[in-house]
mmCIF file of C-alpha atoms and ligand atoms in Angstrom:
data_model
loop_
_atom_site.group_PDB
_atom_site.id
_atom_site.type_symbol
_atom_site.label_atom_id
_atom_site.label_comp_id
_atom_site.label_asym_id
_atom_site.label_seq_id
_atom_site.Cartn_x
_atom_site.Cartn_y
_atom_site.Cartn_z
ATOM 1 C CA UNK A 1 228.322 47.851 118.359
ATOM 2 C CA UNK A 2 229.964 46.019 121.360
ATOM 3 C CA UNK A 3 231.537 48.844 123.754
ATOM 4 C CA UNK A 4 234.244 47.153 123.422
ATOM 5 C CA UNK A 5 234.724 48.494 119.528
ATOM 6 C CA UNK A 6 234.174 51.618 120.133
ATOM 7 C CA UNK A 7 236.160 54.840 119.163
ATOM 8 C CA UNK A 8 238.917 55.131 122.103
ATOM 9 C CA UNK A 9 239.373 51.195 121.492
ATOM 10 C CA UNK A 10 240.118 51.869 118.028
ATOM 11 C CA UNK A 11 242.825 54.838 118.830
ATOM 12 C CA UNK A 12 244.335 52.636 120.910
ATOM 13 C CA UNK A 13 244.635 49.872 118.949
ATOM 14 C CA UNK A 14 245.936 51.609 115.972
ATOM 15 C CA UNK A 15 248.442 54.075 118.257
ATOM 16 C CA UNK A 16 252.465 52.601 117.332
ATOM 17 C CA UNK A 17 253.789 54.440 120.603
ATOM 18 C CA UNK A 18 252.057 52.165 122.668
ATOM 19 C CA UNK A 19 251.691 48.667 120.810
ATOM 20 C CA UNK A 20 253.767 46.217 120.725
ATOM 21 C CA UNK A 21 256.878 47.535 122.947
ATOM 22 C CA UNK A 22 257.200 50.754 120.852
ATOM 23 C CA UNK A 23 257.962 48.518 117.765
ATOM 24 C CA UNK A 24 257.607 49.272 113.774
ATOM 25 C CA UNK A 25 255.096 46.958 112.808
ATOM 26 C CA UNK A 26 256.382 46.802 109.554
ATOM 27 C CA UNK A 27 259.824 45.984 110.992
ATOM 28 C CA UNK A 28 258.147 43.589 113.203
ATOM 29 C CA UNK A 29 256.210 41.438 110.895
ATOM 30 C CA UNK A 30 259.652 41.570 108.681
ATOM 31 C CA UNK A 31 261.842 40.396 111.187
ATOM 32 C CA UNK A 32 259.630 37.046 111.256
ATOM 33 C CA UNK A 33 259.867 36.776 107.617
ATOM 34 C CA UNK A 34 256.749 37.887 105.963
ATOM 35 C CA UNK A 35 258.585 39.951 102.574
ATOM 36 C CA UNK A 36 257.173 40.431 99.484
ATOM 37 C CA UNK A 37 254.686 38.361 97.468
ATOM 38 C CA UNK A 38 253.674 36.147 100.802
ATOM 39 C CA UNK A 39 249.555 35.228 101.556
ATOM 40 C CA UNK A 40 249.275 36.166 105.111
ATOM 41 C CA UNK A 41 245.913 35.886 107.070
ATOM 42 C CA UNK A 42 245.615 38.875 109.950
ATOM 43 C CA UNK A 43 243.263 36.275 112.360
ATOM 44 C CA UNK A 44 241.611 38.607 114.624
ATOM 45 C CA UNK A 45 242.737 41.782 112.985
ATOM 46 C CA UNK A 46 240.771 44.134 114.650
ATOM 47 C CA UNK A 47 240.957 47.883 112.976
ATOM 48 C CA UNK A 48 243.864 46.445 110.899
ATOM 49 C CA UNK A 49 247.049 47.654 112.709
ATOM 50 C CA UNK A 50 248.769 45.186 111.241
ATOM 51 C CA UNK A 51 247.172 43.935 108.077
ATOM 52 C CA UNK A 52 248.067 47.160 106.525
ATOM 53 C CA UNK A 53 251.860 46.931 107.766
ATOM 54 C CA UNK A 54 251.869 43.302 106.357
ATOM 55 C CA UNK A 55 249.971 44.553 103.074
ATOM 56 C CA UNK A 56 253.019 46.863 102.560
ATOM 57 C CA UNK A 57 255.536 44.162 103.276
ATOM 58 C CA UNK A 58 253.829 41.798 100.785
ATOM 59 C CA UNK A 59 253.422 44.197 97.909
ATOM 60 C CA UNK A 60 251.011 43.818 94.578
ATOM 61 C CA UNK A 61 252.001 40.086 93.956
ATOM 62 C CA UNK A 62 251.269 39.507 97.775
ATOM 63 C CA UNK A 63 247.902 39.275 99.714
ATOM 64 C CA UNK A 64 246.630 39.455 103.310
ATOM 65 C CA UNK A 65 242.938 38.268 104.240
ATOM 66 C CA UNK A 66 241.826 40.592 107.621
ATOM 67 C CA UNK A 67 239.245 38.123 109.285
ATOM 68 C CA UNK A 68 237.293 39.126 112.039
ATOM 69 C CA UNK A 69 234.357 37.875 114.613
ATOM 70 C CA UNK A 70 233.618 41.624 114.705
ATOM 71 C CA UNK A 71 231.585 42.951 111.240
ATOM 72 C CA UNK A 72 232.544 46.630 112.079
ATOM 73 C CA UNK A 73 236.003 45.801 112.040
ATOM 74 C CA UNK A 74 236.256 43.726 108.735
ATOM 75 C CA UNK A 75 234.410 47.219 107.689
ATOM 76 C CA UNK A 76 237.082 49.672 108.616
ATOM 77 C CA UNK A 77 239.721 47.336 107.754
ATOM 78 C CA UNK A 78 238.306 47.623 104.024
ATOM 79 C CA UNK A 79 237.900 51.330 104.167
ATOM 80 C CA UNK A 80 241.603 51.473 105.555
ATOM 81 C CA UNK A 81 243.148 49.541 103.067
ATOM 82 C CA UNK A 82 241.044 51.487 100.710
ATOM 83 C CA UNK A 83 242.377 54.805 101.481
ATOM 84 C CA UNK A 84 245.920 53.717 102.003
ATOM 85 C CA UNK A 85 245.956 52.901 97.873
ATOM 86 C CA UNK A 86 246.077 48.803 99.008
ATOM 87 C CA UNK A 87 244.296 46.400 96.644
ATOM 88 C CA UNK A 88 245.396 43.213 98.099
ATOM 89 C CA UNK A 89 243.666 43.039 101.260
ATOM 90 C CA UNK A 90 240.755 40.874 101.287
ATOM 91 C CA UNK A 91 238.557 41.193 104.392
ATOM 92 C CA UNK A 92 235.750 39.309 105.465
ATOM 93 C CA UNK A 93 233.651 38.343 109.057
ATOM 94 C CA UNK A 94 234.771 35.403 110.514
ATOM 95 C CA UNK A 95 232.379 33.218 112.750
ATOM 96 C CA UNK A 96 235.463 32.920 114.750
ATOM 97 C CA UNK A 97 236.203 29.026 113.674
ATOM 98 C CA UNK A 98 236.369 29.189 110.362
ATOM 99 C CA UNK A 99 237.977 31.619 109.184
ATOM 100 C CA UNK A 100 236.758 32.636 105.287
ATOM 101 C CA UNK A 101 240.517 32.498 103.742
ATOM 102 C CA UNK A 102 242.028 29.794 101.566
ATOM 103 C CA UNK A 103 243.297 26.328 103.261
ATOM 104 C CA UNK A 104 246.948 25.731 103.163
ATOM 105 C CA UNK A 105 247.938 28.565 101.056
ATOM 106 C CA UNK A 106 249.422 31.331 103.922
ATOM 107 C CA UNK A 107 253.031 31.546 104.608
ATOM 108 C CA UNK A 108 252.264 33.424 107.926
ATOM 109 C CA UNK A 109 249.223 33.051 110.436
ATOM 110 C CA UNK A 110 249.015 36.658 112.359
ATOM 111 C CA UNK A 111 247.326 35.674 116.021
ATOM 112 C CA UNK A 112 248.008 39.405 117.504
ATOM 113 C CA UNK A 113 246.364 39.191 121.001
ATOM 114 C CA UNK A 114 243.011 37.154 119.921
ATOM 115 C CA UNK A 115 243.237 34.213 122.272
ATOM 116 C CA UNK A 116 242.118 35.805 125.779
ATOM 117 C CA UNK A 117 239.259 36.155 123.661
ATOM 118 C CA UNK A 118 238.159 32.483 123.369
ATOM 119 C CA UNK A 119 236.688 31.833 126.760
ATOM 120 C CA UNK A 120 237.202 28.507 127.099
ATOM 121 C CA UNK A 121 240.446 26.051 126.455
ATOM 122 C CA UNK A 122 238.184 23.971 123.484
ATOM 123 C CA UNK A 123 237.700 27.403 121.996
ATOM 124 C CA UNK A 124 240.743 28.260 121.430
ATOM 125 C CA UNK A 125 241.902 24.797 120.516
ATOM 126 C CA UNK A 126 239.049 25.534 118.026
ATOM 127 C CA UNK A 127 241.070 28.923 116.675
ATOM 128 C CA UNK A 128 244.743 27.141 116.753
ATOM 129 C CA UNK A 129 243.301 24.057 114.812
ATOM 130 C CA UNK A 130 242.002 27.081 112.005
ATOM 131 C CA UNK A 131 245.404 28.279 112.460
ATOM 132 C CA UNK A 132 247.150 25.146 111.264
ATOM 133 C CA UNK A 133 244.443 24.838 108.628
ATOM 134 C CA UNK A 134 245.219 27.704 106.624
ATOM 135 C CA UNK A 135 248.595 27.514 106.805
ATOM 136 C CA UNK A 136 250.638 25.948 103.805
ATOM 137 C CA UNK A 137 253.351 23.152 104.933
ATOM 138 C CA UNK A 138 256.478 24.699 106.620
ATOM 139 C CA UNK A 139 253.928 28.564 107.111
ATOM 140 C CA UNK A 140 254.337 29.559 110.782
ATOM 141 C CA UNK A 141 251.401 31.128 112.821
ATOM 142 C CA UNK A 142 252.844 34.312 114.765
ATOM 143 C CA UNK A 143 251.466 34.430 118.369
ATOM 144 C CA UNK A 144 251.689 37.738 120.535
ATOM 145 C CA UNK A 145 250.192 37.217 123.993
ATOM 146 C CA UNK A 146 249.434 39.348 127.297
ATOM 147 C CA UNK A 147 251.705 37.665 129.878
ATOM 148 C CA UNK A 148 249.628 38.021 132.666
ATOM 149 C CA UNK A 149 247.200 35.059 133.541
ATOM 150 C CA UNK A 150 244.172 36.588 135.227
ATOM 151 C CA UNK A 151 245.351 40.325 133.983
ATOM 152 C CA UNK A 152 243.197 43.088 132.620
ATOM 153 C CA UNK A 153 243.685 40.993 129.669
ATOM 154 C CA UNK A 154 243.565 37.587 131.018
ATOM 155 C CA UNK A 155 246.237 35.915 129.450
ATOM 156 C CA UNK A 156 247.452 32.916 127.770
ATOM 157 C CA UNK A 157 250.126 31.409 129.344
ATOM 158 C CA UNK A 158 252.959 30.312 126.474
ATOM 159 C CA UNK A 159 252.875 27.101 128.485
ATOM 160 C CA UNK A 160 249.100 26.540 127.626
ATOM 161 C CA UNK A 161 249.311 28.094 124.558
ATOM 162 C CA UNK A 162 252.393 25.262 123.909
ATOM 163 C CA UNK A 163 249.891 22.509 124.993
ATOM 164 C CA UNK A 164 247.363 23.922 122.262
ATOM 165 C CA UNK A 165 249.704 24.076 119.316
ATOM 166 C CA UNK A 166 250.771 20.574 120.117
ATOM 167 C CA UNK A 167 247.297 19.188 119.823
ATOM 168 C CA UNK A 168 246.864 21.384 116.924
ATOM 169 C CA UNK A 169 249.428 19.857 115.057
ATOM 170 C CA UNK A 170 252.071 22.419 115.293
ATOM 171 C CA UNK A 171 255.634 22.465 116.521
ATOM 172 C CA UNK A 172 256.036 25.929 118.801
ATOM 173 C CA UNK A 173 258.990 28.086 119.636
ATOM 174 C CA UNK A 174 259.162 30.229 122.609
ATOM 175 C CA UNK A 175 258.407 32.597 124.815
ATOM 176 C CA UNK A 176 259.670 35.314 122.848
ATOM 177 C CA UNK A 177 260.250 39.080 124.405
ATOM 178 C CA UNK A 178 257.648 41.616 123.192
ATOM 179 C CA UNK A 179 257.320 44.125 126.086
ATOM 180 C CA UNK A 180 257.212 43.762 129.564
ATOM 181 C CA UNK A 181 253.589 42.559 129.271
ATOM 182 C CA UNK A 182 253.551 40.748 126.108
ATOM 183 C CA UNK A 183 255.326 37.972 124.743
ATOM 184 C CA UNK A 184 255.336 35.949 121.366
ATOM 185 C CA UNK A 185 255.491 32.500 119.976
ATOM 186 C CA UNK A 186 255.855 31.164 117.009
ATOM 187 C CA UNK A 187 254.103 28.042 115.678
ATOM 188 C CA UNK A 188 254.831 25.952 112.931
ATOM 189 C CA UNK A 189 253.399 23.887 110.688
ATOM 190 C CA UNK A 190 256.005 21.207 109.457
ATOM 191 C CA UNK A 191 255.923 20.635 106.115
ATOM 192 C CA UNK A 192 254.283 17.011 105.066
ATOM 193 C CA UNK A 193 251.491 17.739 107.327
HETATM 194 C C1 SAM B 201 242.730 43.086 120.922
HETATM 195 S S1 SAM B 201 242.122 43.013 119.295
HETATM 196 C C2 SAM B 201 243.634 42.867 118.390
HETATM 197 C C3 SAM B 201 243.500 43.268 116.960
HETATM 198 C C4 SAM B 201 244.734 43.069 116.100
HETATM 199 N N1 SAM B 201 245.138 41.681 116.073
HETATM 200 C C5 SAM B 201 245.870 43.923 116.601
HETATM 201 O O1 SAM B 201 246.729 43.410 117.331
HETATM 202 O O2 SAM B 201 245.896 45.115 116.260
HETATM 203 C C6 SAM B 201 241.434 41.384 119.123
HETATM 204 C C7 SAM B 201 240.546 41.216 117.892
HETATM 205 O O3 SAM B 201 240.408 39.822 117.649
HETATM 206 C C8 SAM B 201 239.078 39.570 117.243
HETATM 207 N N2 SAM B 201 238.827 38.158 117.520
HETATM 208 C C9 SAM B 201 238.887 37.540 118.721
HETATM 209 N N3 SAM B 201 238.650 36.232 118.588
HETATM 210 C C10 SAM B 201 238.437 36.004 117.268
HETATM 211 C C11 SAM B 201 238.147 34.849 116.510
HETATM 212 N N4 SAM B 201 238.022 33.654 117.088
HETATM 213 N N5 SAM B 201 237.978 34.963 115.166
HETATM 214 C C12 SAM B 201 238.098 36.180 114.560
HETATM 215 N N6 SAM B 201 238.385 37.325 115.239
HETATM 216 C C13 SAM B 201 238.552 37.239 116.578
HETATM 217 C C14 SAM B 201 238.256 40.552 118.062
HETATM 218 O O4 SAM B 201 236.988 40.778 117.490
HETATM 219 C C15 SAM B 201 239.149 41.792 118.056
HETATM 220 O O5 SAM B 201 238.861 42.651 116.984
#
């Protein structure tokens, strides 16, 4: 396992004091819509902070697929869900392109601080393009981003991340305010496309 998955990683990651400005994530992922009986794909879900929030939000006639690059992760993603009584979270290991959900059938895209992981600008093109591919007409991929360029995180600007979604084929709203070192966009895929 990459050091980078290990134990403390995980705390932190699944720690609501410090995530996300302090925020519910249930409250979160509501205020951009996602409600009962939605498909939503967690892309990059890592141990599943928020694909357990959104499994909650969506309820029994709802599902959310928990891709990730990392097997470990899809693992305790499943064991999470498992233990928190939640049967409609499907998880499975991505190969980081294509991602193993259904095309055009979400109503949300969750992109929770996965781009700084695509080294290169074609890369992440790569995971924006898989964004607009599973989303239905009129779904809207929900972007949080480090704000720093260069930072312990290296960010994604929202200005490049702007120029991706264009030539991805989706119309993007933003910056939004997360925290002082995060910010969100949202990205939508207009329906007819
Ligand atoms: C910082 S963690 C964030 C996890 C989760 N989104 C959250 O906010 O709690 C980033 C995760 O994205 C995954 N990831 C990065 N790029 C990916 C890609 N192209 N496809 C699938 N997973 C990816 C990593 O393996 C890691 O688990």
């Amino acid at each position: 396992m990459s050091p980078r998955y290990d134990s403390e990683w995980i705390a932190r990651l699944l720690d609501g004091e410090e995530r996300f400005g302090g925020a519910d994530p249930r409250e979160m992922l509501a205020a951009e819509g996602i409600a009962e009986g939605h498909a939503v794909v967690d892309y990059g879900c890592g141990p599943g902070y928020l694909t357990l929030a959104a499994a909650e939000l969506v309820g029994a006639a709802g599902m959310v697929y928990a891709v990730d690059l990392e097997p470990s992760m899809v693992d305790l993603v499943s064991r999470r869900a498992a233990d928190a009584g939640f049967s409609n979270v499907g998880t499975a290991a991505s190969n980081g392109v294509n991602a193993p959900a259904p095309d055009g059938a979400a109503d949300f895209v969750i992109c929770a601080l996965i781009m700084h992981y695509q080294e290169t600008r074609e890369e992440r093109v790569a995971v924006v393009r898989d964004a607009a591919r599973l989303l239905r007409p009129g779904g809207k991929a929900v972007f949080v981003q480090w704000k720093s360029e260069g930072g312990r995180s290296s960010g994604v600007t929202f200005d490049s991340l702007a120029d991706i979604a264009a030539e991805a084929g989706l119309a993007i709203e933003g910056p939004y305010h997360v925290s002082d070192a995060q910010y969100k966009a949202i990205a939508r895929k207009e329906a007819g496309n």
